[in-house]
PDB file of C-alpha atoms in Angstrom:
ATOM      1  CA  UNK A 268      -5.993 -11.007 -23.202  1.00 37.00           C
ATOM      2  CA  UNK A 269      -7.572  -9.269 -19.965  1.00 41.00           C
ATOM      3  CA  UNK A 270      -6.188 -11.486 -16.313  1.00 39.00           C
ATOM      4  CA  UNK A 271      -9.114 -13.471 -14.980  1.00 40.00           C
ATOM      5  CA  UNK A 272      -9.833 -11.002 -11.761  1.00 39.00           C
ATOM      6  CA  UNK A 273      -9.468 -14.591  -9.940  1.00 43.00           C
ATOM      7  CA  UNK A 274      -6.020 -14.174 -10.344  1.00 50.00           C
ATOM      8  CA  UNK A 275      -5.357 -10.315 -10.398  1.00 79.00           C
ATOM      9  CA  UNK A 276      -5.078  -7.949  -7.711  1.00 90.00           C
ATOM     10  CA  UNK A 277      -5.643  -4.126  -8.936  1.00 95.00           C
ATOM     11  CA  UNK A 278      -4.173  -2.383  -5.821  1.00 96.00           C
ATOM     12  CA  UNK A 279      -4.740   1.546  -5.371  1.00 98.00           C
ATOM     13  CA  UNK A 280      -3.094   3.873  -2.941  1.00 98.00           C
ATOM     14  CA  UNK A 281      -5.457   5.800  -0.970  1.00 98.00           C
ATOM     15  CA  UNK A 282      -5.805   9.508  -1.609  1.00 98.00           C
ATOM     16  CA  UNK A 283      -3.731  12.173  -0.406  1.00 97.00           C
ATOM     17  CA  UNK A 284      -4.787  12.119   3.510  1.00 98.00           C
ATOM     18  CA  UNK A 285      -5.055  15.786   4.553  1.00 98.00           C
ATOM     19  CA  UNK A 286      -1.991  16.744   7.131  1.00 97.00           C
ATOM     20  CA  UNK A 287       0.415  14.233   6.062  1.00 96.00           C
ATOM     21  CA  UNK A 288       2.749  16.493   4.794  1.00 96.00           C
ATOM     22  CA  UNK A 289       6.510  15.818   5.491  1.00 96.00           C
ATOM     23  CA  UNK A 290       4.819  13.549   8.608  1.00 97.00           C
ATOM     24  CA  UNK A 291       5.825   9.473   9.217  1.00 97.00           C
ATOM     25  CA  UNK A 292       2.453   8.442   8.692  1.00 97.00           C
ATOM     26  CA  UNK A 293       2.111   4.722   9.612  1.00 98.00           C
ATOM     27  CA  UNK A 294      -1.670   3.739  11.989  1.00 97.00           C
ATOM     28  CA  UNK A 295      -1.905   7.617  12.523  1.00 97.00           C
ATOM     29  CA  UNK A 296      -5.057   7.858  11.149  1.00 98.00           C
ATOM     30  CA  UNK A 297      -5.690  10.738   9.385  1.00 98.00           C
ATOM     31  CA  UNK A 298      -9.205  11.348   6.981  1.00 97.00           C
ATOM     32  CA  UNK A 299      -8.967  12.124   3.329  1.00 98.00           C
ATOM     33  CA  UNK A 300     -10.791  15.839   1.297  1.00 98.00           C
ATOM     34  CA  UNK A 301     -14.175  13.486   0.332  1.00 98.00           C
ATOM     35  CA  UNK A 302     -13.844  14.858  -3.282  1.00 98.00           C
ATOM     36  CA  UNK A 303     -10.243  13.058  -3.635  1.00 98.00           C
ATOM     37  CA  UNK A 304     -11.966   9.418  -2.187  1.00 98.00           C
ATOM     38  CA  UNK A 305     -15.162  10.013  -5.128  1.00 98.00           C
ATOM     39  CA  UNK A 306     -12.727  10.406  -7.505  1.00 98.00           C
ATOM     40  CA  UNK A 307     -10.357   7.641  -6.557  1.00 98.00           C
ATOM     41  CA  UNK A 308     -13.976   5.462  -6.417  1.00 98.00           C
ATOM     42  CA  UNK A 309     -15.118   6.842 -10.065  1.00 98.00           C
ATOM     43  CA  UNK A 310     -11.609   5.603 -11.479  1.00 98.00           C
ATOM     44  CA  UNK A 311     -12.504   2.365  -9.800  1.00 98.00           C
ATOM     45  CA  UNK A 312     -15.687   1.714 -10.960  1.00 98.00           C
ATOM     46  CA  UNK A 313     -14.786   2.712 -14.402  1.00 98.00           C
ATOM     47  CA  UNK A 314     -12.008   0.148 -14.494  1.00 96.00           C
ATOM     48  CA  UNK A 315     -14.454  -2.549 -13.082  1.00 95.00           C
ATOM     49  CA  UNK A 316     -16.624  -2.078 -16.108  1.00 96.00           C
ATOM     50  CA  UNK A 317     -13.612  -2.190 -18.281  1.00 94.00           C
ATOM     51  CA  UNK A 318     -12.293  -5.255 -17.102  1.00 91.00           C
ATOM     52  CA  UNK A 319     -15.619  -6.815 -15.994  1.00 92.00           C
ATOM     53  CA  UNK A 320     -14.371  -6.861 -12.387  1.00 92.00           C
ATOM     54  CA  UNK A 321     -16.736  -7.585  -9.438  1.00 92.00           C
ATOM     55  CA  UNK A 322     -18.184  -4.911  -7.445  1.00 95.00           C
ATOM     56  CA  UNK A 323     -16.203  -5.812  -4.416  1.00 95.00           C
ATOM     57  CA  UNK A 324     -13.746  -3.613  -2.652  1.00 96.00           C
ATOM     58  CA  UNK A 325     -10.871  -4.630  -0.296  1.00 96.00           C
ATOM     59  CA  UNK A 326      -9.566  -2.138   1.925  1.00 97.00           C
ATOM     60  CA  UNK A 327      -7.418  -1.318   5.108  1.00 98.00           C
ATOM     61  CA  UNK A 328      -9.106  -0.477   8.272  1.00 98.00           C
ATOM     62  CA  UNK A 329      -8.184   3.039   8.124  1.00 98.00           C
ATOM     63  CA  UNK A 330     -10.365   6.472   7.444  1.00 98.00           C
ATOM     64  CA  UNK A 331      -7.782   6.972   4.094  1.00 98.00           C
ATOM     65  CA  UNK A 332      -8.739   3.972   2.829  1.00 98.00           C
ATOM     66  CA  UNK A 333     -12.368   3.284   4.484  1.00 98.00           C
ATOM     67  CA  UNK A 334     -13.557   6.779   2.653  1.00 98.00           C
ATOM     68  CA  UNK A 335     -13.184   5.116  -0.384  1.00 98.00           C
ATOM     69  CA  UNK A 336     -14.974   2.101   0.246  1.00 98.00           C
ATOM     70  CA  UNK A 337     -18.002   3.818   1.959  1.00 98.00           C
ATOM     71  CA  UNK A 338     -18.150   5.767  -1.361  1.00 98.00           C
ATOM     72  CA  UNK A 339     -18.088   2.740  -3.083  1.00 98.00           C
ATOM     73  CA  UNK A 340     -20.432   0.732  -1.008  1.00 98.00           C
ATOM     74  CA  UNK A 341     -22.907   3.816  -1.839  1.00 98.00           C
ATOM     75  CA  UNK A 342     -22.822   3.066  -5.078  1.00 98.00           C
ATOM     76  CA  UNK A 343     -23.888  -0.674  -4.684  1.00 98.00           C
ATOM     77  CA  UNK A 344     -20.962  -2.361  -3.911  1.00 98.00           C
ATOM     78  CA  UNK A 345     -19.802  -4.923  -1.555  1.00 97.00           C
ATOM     79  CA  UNK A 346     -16.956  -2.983   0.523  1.00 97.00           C
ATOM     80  CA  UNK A 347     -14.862  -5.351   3.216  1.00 96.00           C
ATOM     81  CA  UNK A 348     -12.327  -4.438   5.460  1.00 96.00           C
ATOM     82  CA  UNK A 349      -8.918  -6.108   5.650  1.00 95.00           C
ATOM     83  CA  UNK A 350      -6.863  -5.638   8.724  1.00 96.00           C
ATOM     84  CA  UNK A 351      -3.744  -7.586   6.742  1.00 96.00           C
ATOM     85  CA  UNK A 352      -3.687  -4.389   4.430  1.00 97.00           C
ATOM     86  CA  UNK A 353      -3.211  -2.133   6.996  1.00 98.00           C
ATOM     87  CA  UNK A 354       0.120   0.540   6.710  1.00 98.00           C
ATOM     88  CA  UNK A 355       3.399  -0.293   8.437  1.00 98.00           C
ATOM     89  CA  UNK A 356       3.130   0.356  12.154  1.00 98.00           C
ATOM     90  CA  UNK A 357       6.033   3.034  13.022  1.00 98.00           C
ATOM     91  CA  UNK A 358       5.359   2.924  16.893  1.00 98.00           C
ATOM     92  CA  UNK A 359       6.601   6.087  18.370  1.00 98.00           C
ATOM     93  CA  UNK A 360       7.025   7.622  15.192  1.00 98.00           C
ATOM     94  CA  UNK A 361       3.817   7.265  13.923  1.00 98.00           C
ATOM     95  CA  UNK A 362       2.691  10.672  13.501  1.00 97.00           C
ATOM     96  CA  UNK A 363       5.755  12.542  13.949  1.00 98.00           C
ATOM     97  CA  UNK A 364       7.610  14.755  11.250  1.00 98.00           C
ATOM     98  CA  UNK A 365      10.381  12.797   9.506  1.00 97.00           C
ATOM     99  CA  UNK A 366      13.121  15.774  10.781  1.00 97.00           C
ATOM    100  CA  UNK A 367      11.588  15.272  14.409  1.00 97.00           C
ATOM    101  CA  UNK A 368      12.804  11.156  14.340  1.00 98.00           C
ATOM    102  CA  UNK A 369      16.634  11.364  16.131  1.00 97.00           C
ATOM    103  CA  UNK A 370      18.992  10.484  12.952  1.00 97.00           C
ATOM    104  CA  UNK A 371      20.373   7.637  14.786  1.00 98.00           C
ATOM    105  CA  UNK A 372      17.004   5.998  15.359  1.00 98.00           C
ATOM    106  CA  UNK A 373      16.431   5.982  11.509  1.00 97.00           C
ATOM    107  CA  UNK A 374      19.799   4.657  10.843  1.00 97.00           C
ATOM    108  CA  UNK A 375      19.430   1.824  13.526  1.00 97.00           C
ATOM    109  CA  UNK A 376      16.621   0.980  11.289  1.00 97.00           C
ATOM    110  CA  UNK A 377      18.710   1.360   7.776  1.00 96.00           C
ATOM    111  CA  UNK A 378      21.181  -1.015   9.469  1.00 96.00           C
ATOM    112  CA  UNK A 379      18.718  -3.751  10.031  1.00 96.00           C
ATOM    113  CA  UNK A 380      15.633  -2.948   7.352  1.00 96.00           C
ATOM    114  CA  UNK A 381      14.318  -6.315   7.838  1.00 96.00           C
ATOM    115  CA  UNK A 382      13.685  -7.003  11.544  1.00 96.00           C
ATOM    116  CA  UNK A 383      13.929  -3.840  13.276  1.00 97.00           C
ATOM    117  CA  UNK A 384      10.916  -2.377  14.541  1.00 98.00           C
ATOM    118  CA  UNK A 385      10.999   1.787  13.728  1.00 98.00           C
ATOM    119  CA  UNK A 386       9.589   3.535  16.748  1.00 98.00           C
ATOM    120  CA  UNK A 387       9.097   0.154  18.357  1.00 98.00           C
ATOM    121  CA  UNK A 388       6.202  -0.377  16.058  1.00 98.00           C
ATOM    122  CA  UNK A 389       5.953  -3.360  13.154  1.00 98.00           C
ATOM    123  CA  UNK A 390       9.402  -4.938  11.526  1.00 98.00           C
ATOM    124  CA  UNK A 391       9.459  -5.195   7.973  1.00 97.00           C
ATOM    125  CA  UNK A 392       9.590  -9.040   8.151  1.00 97.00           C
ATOM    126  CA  UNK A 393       6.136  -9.115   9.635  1.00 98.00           C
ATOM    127  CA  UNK A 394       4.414  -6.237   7.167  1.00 98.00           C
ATOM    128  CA  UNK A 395       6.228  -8.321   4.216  1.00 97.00           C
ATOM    129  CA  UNK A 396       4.649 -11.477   5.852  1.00 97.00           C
ATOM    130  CA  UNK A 397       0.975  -9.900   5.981  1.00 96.00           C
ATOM    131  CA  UNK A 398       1.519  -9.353   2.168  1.00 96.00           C
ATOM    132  CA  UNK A 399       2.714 -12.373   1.314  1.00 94.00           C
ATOM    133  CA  UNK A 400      -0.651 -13.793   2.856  1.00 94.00           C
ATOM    134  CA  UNK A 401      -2.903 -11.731   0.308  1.00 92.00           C
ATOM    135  CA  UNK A 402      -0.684 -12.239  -2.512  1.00 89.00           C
ATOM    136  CA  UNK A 403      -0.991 -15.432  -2.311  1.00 87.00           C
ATOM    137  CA  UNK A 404      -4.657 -16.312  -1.447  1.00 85.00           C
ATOM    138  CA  UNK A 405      -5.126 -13.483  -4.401  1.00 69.00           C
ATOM    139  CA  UNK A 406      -8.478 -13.590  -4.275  1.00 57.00           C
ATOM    140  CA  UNK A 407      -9.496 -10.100  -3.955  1.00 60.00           C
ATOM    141  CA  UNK A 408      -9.630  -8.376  -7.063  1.00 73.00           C
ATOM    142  CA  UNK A 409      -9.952  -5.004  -5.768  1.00 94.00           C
ATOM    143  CA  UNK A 410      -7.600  -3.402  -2.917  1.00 97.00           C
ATOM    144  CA  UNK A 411      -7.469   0.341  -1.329  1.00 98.00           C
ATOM    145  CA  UNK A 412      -3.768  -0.001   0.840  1.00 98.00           C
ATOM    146  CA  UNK A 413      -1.122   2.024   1.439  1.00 98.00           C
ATOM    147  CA  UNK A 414       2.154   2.874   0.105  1.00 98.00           C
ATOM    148  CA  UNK A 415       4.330   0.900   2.576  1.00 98.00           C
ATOM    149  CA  UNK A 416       2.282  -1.841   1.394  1.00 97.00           C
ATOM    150  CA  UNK A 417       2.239  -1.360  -1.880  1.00 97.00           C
ATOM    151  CA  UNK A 418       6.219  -1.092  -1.628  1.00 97.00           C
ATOM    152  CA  UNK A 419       6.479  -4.523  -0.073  1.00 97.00           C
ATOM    153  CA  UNK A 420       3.989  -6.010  -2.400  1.00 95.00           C
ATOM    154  CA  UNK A 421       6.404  -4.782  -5.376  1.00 95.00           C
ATOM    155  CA  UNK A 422       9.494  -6.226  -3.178  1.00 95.00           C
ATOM    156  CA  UNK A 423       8.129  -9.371  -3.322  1.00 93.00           C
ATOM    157  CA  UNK A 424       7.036  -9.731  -6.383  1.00 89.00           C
ATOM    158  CA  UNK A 425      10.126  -8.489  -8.070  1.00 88.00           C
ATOM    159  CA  UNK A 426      12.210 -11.118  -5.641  1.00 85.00           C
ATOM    160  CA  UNK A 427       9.972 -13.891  -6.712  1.00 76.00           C
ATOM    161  CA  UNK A 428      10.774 -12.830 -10.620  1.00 70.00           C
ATOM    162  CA  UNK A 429      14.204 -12.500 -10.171  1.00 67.00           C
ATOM    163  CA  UNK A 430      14.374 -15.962  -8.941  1.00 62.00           C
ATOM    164  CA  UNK A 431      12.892 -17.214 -11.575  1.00 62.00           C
ATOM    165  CA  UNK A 432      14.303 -15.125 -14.039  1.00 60.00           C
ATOM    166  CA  UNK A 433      11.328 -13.790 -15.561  1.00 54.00           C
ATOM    167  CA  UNK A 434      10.770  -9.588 -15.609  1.00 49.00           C
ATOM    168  CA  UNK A 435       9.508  -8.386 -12.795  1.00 45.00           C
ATOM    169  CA  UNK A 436       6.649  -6.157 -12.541  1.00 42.00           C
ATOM    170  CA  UNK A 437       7.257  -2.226 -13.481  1.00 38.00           C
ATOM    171  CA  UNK A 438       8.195   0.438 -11.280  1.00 37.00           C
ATOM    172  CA  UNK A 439       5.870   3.184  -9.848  1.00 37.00           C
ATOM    173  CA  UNK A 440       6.348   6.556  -9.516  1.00 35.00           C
ATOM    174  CA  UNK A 441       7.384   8.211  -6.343  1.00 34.00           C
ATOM    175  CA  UNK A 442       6.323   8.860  -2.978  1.00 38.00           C
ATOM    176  CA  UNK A 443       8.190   9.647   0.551  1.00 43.00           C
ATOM    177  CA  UNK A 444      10.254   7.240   1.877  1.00 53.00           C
ATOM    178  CA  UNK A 445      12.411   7.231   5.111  1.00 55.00           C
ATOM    179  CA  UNK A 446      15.191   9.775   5.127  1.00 51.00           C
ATOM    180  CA  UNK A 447      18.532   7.537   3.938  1.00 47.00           C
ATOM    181  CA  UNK A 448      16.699   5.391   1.740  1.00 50.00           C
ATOM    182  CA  UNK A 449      16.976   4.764  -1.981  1.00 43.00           C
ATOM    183  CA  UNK A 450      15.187   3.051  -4.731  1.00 40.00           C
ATOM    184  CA  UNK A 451      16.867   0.384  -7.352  1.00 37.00           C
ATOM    185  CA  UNK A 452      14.856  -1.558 -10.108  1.00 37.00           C
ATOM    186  CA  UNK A 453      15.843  -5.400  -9.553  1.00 38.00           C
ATOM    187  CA  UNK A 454      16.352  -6.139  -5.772  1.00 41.00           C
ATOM    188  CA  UNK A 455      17.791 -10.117  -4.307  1.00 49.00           C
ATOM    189  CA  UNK A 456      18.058 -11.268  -1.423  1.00 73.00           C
ATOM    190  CA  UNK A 457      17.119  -9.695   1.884  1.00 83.00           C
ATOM    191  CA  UNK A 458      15.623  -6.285   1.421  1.00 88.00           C
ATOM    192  CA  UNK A 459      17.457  -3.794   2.084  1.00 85.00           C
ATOM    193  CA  UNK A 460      17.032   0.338   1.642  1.00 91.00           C
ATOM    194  CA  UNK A 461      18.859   0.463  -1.628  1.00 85.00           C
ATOM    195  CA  UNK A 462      16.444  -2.484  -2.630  1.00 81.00           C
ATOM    196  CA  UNK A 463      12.943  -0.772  -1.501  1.00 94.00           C
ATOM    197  CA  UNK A 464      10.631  -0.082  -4.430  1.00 95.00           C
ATOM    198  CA  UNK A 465       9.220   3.398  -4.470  1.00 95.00           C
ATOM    199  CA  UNK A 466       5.188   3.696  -3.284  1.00 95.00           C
ATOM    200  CA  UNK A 467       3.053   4.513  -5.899  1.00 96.00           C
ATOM    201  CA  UNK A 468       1.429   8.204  -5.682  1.00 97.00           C
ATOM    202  CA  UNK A 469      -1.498   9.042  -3.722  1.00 97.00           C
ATOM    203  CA  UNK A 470      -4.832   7.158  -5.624  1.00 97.00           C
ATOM    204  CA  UNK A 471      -2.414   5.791  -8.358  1.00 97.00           C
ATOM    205  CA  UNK A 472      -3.308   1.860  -9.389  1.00 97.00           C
ATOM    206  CA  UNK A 473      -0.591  -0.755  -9.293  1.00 95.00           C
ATOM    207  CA  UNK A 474      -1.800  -4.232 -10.865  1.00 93.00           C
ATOM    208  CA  UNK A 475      -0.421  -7.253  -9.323  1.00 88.00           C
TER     209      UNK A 475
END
């Protein structure tokens, strides 16, 4: 039986942004090839059909995400901006090549996931608290975000699951992550790097 869209959230990543290459890409905002955001919108609006989804699209306030909804809105639907869906902030990083962060920086981080603030930018605890907001008002069926995001939206889930001892949601396939840092299926607790779920890829859907 299809999830009332009520109480689903179909989450994609944005497309591939052009530039980010190798780069910590956090509020940097770089734009997206226009031919990856129709696509990512035609895989969209076929699934809305599908699933008899509104024609409403959720999406962060930046150009790798917004492409998608002006593409969308084109087409007739309702496109909204989010600002709580917004990537991880990396402060001084943000835009920087991973090898250009100082080693020690990125393991200062590693040491405290949760509350440090990479680059002097946005702690963990307050991107994870941003997500918990819209994962629990759930009333957006439709969501262009980012990977970051995405990761913490699987985090929490998976935590909530484990504490209740039902099977959390699958994992997605792979996408950068800071130097250091590993994946592992069922995480407790605090989060830690060992704990972080992989992003999905670039325009891939995670359900919710």
């Amino acid at each position: 039986m299809t999830a009332s869209p009520a109480l689903s959230l179909h989450c994609w990543r944005h497309p591939r942004p052009l530039g980010a290459e190798g780069l910590c890409l956090g509020r940097t905002d770089l734009p997206v090839d226009p031919r990856r955001a129709r696509r990512l919108a035609q895989r969209m609006r076929a699934l809305a059909r599908r699933e008899r989804l509104p024609a409403v699209v959720w999406t962060s306030p930046l150009e790798r995400c917004r492409a998608v909804g002006r593409v969308l809105r084109a087409a007739g639907w309702v496109h909204r901006v989010d600002a709580r869906l917004v990537e991880l902030d990396f402060g001084t990083w943000d835009g920087l090549a991973w090898s250009s962060v100082p080693r020690a920086a990125i393991d200062a981080w590693l040491a405290d996931f949760l509350h440090h603030r990479p680059g002097g930018g946005e702690s963990l605890a307050e991107l994870l608290a941003r997500v918990r907001a819209v994962l629990e008002e759930r009333p957006r069926a439709l969501l262009v975000t980012h990977g970051g995001w995405l990761s913490a939206a699987q985090w929490l889930r998976s935590s909530a699951s484990a504490a209740s001892g039902s099977p959390g949601s699958p994992g997605a396939s792979s996408a950068p992550s800071p130097p250091g840092a590993s994946a592992a299926p069922t995480p407790s607790g605090a989060p830690d790097p060992a704990h972080w779920p992989p992003a999905p890829a670039w325009g891939r859907l995670l359900r919710l």
